[in-house]
């Protein structure tokens, strides 16, 4: 008997890049990095070498808890 389990593949969420996040938060790059360093904002993810950003769900969660 050959049983095959099929699991859905979840594609990674697109990242909100730094430039877009600065628009959403209406703050400067320095302020955003200070918030991250102080633990007031989530750490960005690093993908594909130098690409930094935040998952939409992380941003939405932060908004709800702020």
Coordinates of C-alpha atoms in Angstrom, one line a residue:
X1 CA 0.0 0.0 0.0
X2 CA 1.4 3.3 -1.0
X3 CA 0.2 6.3 1.0
X4 CA 1.2 9.8 0.2
X5 CA 0.6 12.6 2.5
X6 CA -0.1 15.9 0.8
X7 CA 0.5 19.1 2.7
X8 CA -0.2 22.5 1.4
X9 CA 2.9 24.6 0.7
X10 CA 2.7 28.0 2.3
X11 CA 4.4 30.6 0.3
X12 CA 6.2 33.2 2.4
X13 CA 4.4 36.5 2.9
X14 CA 5.8 39.4 1.0
X15 CA 7.9 41.7 3.0
X16 CA 7.1 45.3 3.7
X17 CA 10.3 47.0 2.8
X18 CA 11.8 49.7 4.9
X19 CA 10.8 52.6 2.6
X20 CA 7.1 51.5 2.7
X21 CA 7.3 50.9 6.5
X22 CA 8.6 54.5 7.0
X23 CA 5.6 55.7 5.0
X24 CA 3.2 53.6 7.1
X25 CA 4.7 54.7 10.4
X26 CA 5.3 58.3 9.3
X27 CA 8.7 58.3 10.9
X28 CA 12.4 58.6 10.0
X29 CA 14.7 55.7 9.3
X30 CA 16.7 56.6 12.5
X31 CA 13.5 56.5 14.6
X32 CA 12.5 53.1 13.2
X33 CA 15.9 51.6 13.9
X34 CA 15.8 53.1 17.4
X35 CA 12.4 51.5 18.0
X36 CA 13.8 48.1 16.8
X37 CA 16.9 48.5 19.0
X38 CA 14.8 49.4 22.1
X39 CA 12.4 46.5 21.5
X40 CA 9.5 48.8 20.7
X41 CA 9.1 47.5 17.1
X42 CA 9.7 44.0 15.7
X43 CA 13.1 43.0 14.2
X44 CA 13.1 43.0 10.4
X45 CA 13.6 39.8 8.5
X46 CA 16.5 39.3 6.1
X47 CA 15.8 37.5 2.9
X48 CA 17.7 37.0 -0.3
X49 CA 21.0 38.5 0.9
X50 CA 20.4 42.2 1.6
X51 CA 16.6 42.4 1.5
X52 CA 15.2 43.6 4.8
X53 CA 11.6 43.9 5.7
X54 CA 8.6 42.9 7.9
X55 CA 5.9 40.5 7.2
X56 CA 2.5 42.1 6.9
X57 CA 1.1 39.9 9.7
X58 CA 3.9 41.1 12.1
X59 CA 3.1 44.7 11.3
X60 CA -0.7 44.2 11.8
X61 CA -0.1 42.4 15.1
X62 CA 2.1 45.3 16.3
X63 CA -0.6 47.8 15.3
X64 CA -3.2 45.9 17.3
X65 CA -1.0 45.7 20.4
X66 CA 0.2 49.3 20.3

